[in-house]
GROMACS .gro file of C-alpha atoms in nm:
model
  286
    1MET     CA    1   0.242  -1.740  -0.075
    2PRO     CA    2   0.474  -1.441  -0.054
    3ARG     CA    3   0.770  -1.346  -0.267
    4PRO     CA    4   1.028  -1.207  -0.026
    5ASP     CA    5   1.220  -0.897  -0.116
    6THR     CA    6   1.579  -1.003  -0.171
    7ALA     CA    7   1.698  -0.667  -0.298
    8THR     CA    8   1.968  -0.483  -0.106
    9ALA     CA    9   1.815  -0.289   0.181
   10THR     CA   10   1.788   0.086   0.151
   11THR     CA   11   1.870   0.337   0.423
   12ALA     CA   12   1.546   0.530   0.385
   13THR     CA   13   1.304   0.503   0.673
   14ALA     CA   14   0.930   0.478   0.611
   15THR     CA   15   0.653   0.544   0.857
   16THR     CA   16   0.523   0.226   1.021
   17THR     CA   17   0.224   0.148   1.235
   18THR     CA   18   0.177  -0.069   1.538
   19ALA     CA   19  -0.081  -0.344   1.559
   20PRO     CA   20  -0.343  -0.281   1.829
   21ALA     CA   21  -0.253  -0.619   1.979
   22PRO     CA   22   0.006  -0.886   1.900
   23PHE     CA   23  -0.094  -1.088   1.595
   24PHE     CA   24  -0.002  -1.407   1.779
   25PRO     CA   25  -0.048  -1.469   2.151
   26ALA     CA   26   0.266  -1.431   2.356
   27ARG     CA   27   0.439  -1.764   2.408
   28ARG     CA   28   0.482  -1.886   2.761
   29PRO     CA   29   0.820  -2.046   2.844
   30GLY     CA   30   0.805  -2.387   2.683
   31GLY     CA   31   0.477  -2.302   2.510
   32VAL     CA   32   0.391  -2.389   2.152
   33PRO     CA   33   0.402  -2.141   1.864
   34GLY     CA   34   0.087  -1.988   1.724
   35LEU     CA   35  -0.064  -2.141   1.413
   36ALA     CA   36  -0.123  -1.954   1.088
   37LEU     CA   37  -0.292  -2.125   0.794
   38PHE     CA   38  -0.279  -2.012   0.432
   39LEU     CA   39  -0.576  -2.054   0.197
   40ASN     CA   40  -0.683  -1.905  -0.133
   41ALA     CA   41  -1.015  -1.721  -0.116
   42GLY     CA   42  -1.257  -1.913  -0.337
   43ASP     CA   43  -1.101  -2.254  -0.271
   44PRO     CA   44  -1.329  -2.373  -0.121
   45PRO     CA   45  -1.604  -2.145  -0.258
   46LEU     CA   46  -1.671  -1.844  -0.038
   47PRO     CA   47  -1.992  -1.977   0.127
   48GLN     CA   48  -1.804  -2.291   0.238
   49LEU     CA   49  -1.500  -2.087   0.328
   50ARG     CA   50  -1.710  -1.880   0.567
   51GLU     CA   51  -1.803  -2.191   0.764
   52LEU     CA   52  -1.443  -2.303   0.761
   53VAL     CA   53  -1.316  -1.969   0.895
   54LEU     CA   54  -1.569  -1.973   1.176
   55MET     CA   55  -1.445  -2.321   1.262
   56LEU     CA   56  -1.086  -2.192   1.275
   57ASP     CA   57  -1.199  -1.939   1.532
   58GLU     CA   58  -1.366  -2.214   1.736
   59GLU     CA   59  -1.042  -2.413   1.725
   60GLY     CA   60  -0.835  -2.116   1.837
   61VAL     CA   61  -0.624  -2.083   1.522
   62ALA     CA   62  -0.437  -1.756   1.558
   63CYS     CA   63  -0.423  -1.641   1.196
   64LEU     CA   64  -0.572  -1.707   0.855
   65GLU     CA   65  -0.343  -1.589   0.577
   66LEU     CA   66  -0.608  -1.534   0.310
   67ALA     CA   67  -0.490  -1.482  -0.046
   68VAL     CA   68  -0.678  -1.302  -0.318
   69PRO     CA   69  -0.612  -1.571  -0.581
   70PHE     CA   70  -0.383  -1.488  -0.870
   71PRO     CA   71  -0.239  -1.706  -1.148
   72ASP     CA   72   0.108  -1.840  -1.217
   73SER     CA   73   0.284  -1.744  -0.894
   74VAL     CA   74   0.657  -1.792  -0.941
   75THR     CA   75   0.711  -1.861  -0.570
   76ASP     CA   76   0.438  -2.122  -0.523
   77GLY     CA   77   0.458  -2.492  -0.575
   78PRO     CA   78   0.200  -2.689  -0.777
   79VAL     CA   79  -0.042  -2.742  -0.486
   80VAL     CA   80  -0.096  -2.372  -0.421
   81ARG     CA   81  -0.095  -2.287  -0.790
   82ARG     CA   82  -0.369  -2.542  -0.861
   83SER     CA   83  -0.572  -2.402  -0.573
   84ALA     CA   84  -0.547  -2.050  -0.711
   85ARG     CA   85  -0.651  -2.174  -1.053
   86ARG     CA   86  -0.956  -2.351  -0.909
   87ALA     CA   87  -1.060  -2.031  -0.733
   88LEU     CA   88  -1.008  -1.820  -1.043
   89ASP     CA   89  -1.197  -2.064  -1.265
   90ARG     CA   90  -1.496  -2.054  -1.030
   91GLY     CA   91  -1.502  -1.675  -1.043
   92GLY     CA   92  -1.626  -1.440  -0.773
   93ALA     CA   93  -1.296  -1.416  -0.583
   94GLY     CA   94  -1.151  -1.086  -0.701
   95LEU     CA   95  -1.029  -0.827  -0.455
   96ASP     CA   96  -1.370  -0.664  -0.411
   97ASP     CA   97  -1.535  -1.004  -0.356
   98VAL     CA   98  -1.274  -1.102  -0.100
   99LEU     CA   99  -1.307  -0.771   0.085
  100GLY     CA  100  -1.681  -0.825   0.100
  101PHE     CA  101  -1.615  -1.171   0.242
  102VAL     CA  102  -1.378  -1.033   0.506
  103ALA     CA  103  -1.624  -0.760   0.603
  104ASP     CA  104  -1.893  -1.026   0.653
  105VAL     CA  105  -1.695  -1.280   0.853
  106ARG     CA  106  -1.448  -1.072   1.054
  107PRO     CA  107  -1.701  -0.937   1.310
  108HIS     CA  108  -1.781  -1.296   1.408
  109LEU     CA  109  -1.422  -1.389   1.495
  110THR     CA  110  -1.291  -1.360   1.847
  111ARG     CA  111  -0.955  -1.541   1.823
  112THR     CA  112  -0.861  -1.573   1.457
  113ARG     CA  113  -0.714  -1.273   1.279
  114ILE     CA  114  -0.703  -1.232   0.901
  115ALA     CA  115  -0.391  -1.131   0.713
  116LEU     CA  116  -0.483  -1.052   0.354
  117LEU     CA  117  -0.232  -1.144   0.084
  118ALA     CA  118  -0.275  -0.953  -0.241
  119ASP     CA  119  -0.055  -0.972  -0.549
  120TRP     CA  120   0.065  -0.635  -0.672
  121ARG     CA  121   0.038  -0.700  -1.045
  122TYR     CA  122  -0.290  -0.890  -1.043
  123SER     CA  123  -0.491  -0.727  -0.763
  124LEU     CA  124  -0.343  -0.389  -0.673
  125GLY     CA  125  -0.132  -0.246  -0.954
  126HIS     CA  126  -0.426  -0.098  -1.143
  127ARG     CA  127  -0.567   0.071  -0.831
  128ASP     CA  128  -0.470   0.374  -0.631
  129LEU     CA  129  -0.254   0.222  -0.357
  130THR     CA  130  -0.369   0.456  -0.081
  131ALA     CA  131  -0.737   0.404  -0.162
  132ALA     CA  132  -0.697   0.027  -0.194
  133THR     CA  133  -0.517   0.007   0.140
  134ARG     CA  134  -0.790   0.212   0.302
  135ASP     CA  135  -1.054  -0.024   0.157
  136ILE     CA  136  -0.868  -0.328   0.287
  137ALA     CA  137  -0.851  -0.178   0.635
  138ALA     CA  138  -1.218  -0.077   0.625
  139ALA     CA  139  -1.318  -0.433   0.535
  140GLY     CA  140  -1.170  -0.551   0.863
  141ALA     CA  141  -0.847  -0.717   0.757
  142ASP     CA  142  -0.606  -0.731   1.049
  143GLY     CA  143  -0.295  -0.715   0.834
  144LEU     CA  144  -0.175  -0.690   0.475
  145LEU     CA  145   0.095  -0.874   0.285
  146VAL     CA  146   0.157  -0.740  -0.065
  147HIS     CA  147   0.310  -1.003  -0.291
  148ALA     CA  148   0.574  -0.887  -0.541
  149LEU     CA  149   0.553  -0.521  -0.447
  150PRO     CA  150   0.799  -0.320  -0.659
  151PRO     CA  151   1.078  -0.195  -0.431
  152ARG     CA  152   1.025   0.162  -0.553
  153LEU     CA  153   0.677   0.154  -0.393
  154ARG     CA  154   0.782   0.018  -0.055
  155GLU     CA  155   0.775   0.350   0.127
  156GLU     CA  156   0.441   0.446  -0.029
  157HIS     CA  157   0.297   0.112   0.079
  158LEU     CA  158   0.420   0.150   0.436
  159GLY     CA  159   0.296   0.507   0.454
  160SER     CA  160  -0.046   0.419   0.315
  161ALA     CA  161  -0.080   0.134   0.561
  162ALA     CA  162   0.020   0.353   0.853
  163GLU     CA  163  -0.232   0.618   0.747
  164ALA     CA  164  -0.506   0.353   0.727
  165GLY     CA  165  -0.407   0.198   1.060
  166LEU     CA  166  -0.341  -0.134   0.885
  167PRO     CA  167  -0.050  -0.344   1.014
  168VAL     CA  168   0.175  -0.490   0.747
  169VAL     CA  169   0.336  -0.829   0.704
  170THR     CA  170   0.690  -0.810   0.573
  171THR     CA  171   0.896  -1.099   0.439
  172CYS     CA  172   1.252  -1.214   0.405
  173TYR     CA  173   1.439  -1.534   0.332
  174ALA     CA  174   1.645  -1.698   0.602
  175ASN     CA  175   1.945  -1.658   0.371
  176SER     CA  176   1.872  -1.302   0.260
  177PRO     CA  177   2.158  -1.056   0.322
  178TYR     CA  178   2.168  -0.935   0.680
  179GLU     CA  179   2.069  -0.580   0.585
  180THR     CA  180   1.764  -0.705   0.396
  181ARG     CA  181   1.648  -0.919   0.687
  182ALA     CA  182   1.702  -0.633   0.932
  183GLU     CA  183   1.501  -0.392   0.718
  184ALA     CA  184   1.214  -0.639   0.677
  185ALA     CA  185   1.206  -0.695   1.052
  186ALA     CA  186   1.212  -0.322   1.127
  187HIS     CA  187   0.911  -0.256   0.903
  188ALA     CA  188   0.697  -0.549   1.023
  189SER     CA  189   0.398  -0.424   1.219
  190ALA     CA  190   0.169  -0.728   1.191
  191TYR     CA  191   0.437  -0.996   1.180
  192LEU     CA  192   0.757  -1.083   0.998
  193TYR     CA  193   0.719  -1.379   0.763
  194LEU     CA  194   1.053  -1.559   0.770
  195VAL     CA  195   1.069  -1.786   0.466
  196ALA     CA  196   1.259  -2.093   0.576
  197HIS     CA  197   1.461  -2.132   0.259
  198TYR     CA  198   1.490  -2.014  -0.098
  199GLY     CA  199   1.254  -2.212  -0.320
  200ARG     CA  200   0.887  -2.269  -0.384
  201SER     CA  201   0.618  -2.316  -0.123
  202GLY     CA  202   0.577  -2.670  -0.001
  203THR     CA  203   0.948  -2.749   0.015
  204ALA     CA  204   1.129  -2.778   0.346
  205PRO     CA  205   1.479  -2.659   0.440
  206ALA     CA  206   1.739  -2.936   0.430
  207ALA     CA  207   1.864  -2.866   0.783
  208GLY     CA  208   1.513  -2.851   0.931
  209HIS     CA  209   1.322  -2.560   1.080
  210ALA     CA  210   1.488  -2.578   1.422
  211ALA     CA  211   1.815  -2.475   1.254
  212LEU     CA  212   1.668  -2.125   1.207
  213ALA     CA  213   1.723  -2.042   1.575
  214GLN     CA  214   2.019  -1.812   1.516
  215THR     CA  215   1.835  -1.624   1.240
  216VAL     CA  216   1.530  -1.578   1.464
  217THR     CA  217   1.751  -1.450   1.745
  218GLU     CA  218   1.921  -1.200   1.513
  219LEU     CA  219   1.587  -1.072   1.386
  220ARG     CA  220   1.464  -1.008   1.742
  221ALA     CA  221   1.710  -0.722   1.765
  222HIS     CA  222   1.522  -0.537   1.490
  223THR     CA  223   1.155  -0.589   1.571
  224THR     CA  224   0.909  -0.623   1.855
  225SER     CA  225   0.655  -0.780   1.617
  226PRO     CA  226   0.601  -1.156   1.606
  227ILE     CA  227   0.819  -1.372   1.383
  228ALA     CA  228   0.640  -1.644   1.187
  229VAL     CA  229   0.817  -1.916   0.990
  230GLY     CA  230   0.674  -2.069   0.673
  231PHE     CA  231   0.766  -2.291   0.374
  232GLY     CA  232   0.781  -2.665   0.425
  233VAL     CA  233   0.578  -2.660   0.747
  234SER     CA  234   0.323  -2.938   0.711
  235THR     CA  235   0.318  -3.155   1.024
  236ARG     CA  236   0.295  -3.127   1.401
  237GLN     CA  237   0.666  -3.209   1.418
  238HIS     CA  238   0.745  -2.920   1.185
  239VAL     CA  239   0.540  -2.682   1.399
  240GLU     CA  240   0.727  -2.800   1.707
  241ALA     CA  241   1.059  -2.747   1.526
  242VAL     CA  242   0.955  -2.390   1.441
  243GLY     CA  243   0.885  -2.341   1.810
  244ALA     CA  244   1.225  -2.486   1.896
  245ALA     CA  245   1.380  -2.218   1.674
  246GLY     CA  246   1.219  -1.955   1.896
  247ALA     CA  247   0.965  -1.826   1.644
  248ASP     CA  248   0.625  -1.703   1.756
  249ALA     CA  249   0.423  -1.882   1.490
  250ALA     CA  250   0.432  -2.147   1.221
  251ILE     CA  251   0.268  -2.087   0.883
  252ILE     CA  252   0.123  -2.388   0.702
  253GLY     CA  253   0.042  -2.328   0.338
  254SER     CA  254   0.066  -2.612   0.087
  255ALA     CA  255  -0.044  -2.879   0.335
  256ALA     CA  256  -0.349  -2.674   0.432
  257VAL     CA  257  -0.443  -2.616   0.068
  258ALA     CA  258  -0.393  -2.986  -0.002
  259ALA     CA  259  -0.626  -3.078   0.285
  260VAL     CA  260  -0.900  -2.865   0.131
  261ALA     CA  261  -0.842  -3.019  -0.212
  262ALA     CA  262  -0.853  -3.372  -0.075
  263ALA     CA  263  -1.181  -3.306   0.107
  264GLN     CA  264  -1.341  -3.160  -0.205
  265GLU     CA  265  -1.223  -3.448  -0.423
  266ALA     CA  266  -1.357  -3.703  -0.174
  267GLY     CA  267  -1.692  -3.525  -0.143
  268ARG     CA  268  -1.638  -3.473   0.228
  269ASP     CA  269  -1.760  -3.183   0.437
  270VAL     CA  270  -1.469  -2.943   0.390
  271THR     CA  271  -1.509  -2.773   0.726
  272GLU     CA  272  -1.506  -3.094   0.929
  273ALA     CA  273  -1.223  -3.242   0.723
  274PHE     CA  274  -1.021  -2.927   0.779
  275ARG     CA  275  -1.096  -2.937   1.151
  276GLU     CA  276  -0.930  -3.279   1.157
  277PHE     CA  277  -0.632  -3.135   0.975
  278VAL     CA  278  -0.598  -2.848   1.222
  279ARG     CA  279  -0.604  -3.085   1.516
  280SER     CA  280  -0.348  -3.313   1.351
  281VAL     CA  281  -0.087  -3.036   1.311
  282ARG     CA  282  -0.140  -2.839   1.630
  283PRO     CA  283   0.091  -2.942   1.917
  284ALA     CA  284  -0.060  -3.005   2.256
  285GLN     CA  285  -0.032  -2.712   2.494
  286SER     CA  286   0.232  -2.765   2.758
   0.00000   0.00000   0.00000
């Protein structure tokens, strides 16, 4: 899960790119928000994950936020951290492995888009940023979220992504300073990840997700990209509350990871168990 940039916004302007199509379908009046699900690549193992991703496409899930697993995330709760550790212990889920996975599965998807989440220190810091971004785009990722990117590299990241034609996911907390939220919104070209509250993934805001309506409205003035809300979203009611706040999509992370873990521990078919989970959290279309 992402670590939002809470540093004071700068006045410099970086080149951005525009997604070829909205990351989430446009909401009709009274319609439900799109659904984005977070999983660590390698949990389940990549062959099982391929079947699961194809199922997400069948079910019409708008976005898979797919993380290249990395250890000891300071922003993740225990559920996501354990998932990353399982993936790392199995091996075969480094950045190159995950890009190979994306290149294999992406051509078979018609409705689900893949936003790749990569940690700067663990997955990208030892690589040339421009070349790595180009490789991620060439693999077929629809968007890129760089976790814990050093602020000094923000403009280079945005420029590299624009050059590669790769939309970026930017992040901010709901209680970040106004200037920081405005800058994050302005640079979002895939979608803006609005973190519901300061804390670790899996914890919900005390006032509920619907209370983010004013923040979502303020952010609309700075971006034409979709706004997705995450952290503490785990049930159908939470997804509906995100929609009531006016956001375009709800991101479910810890609950999705937990559903995978429960299926593996019970010896169930992970894909079918996860299909049940998807149907349990997705509101009925109005």
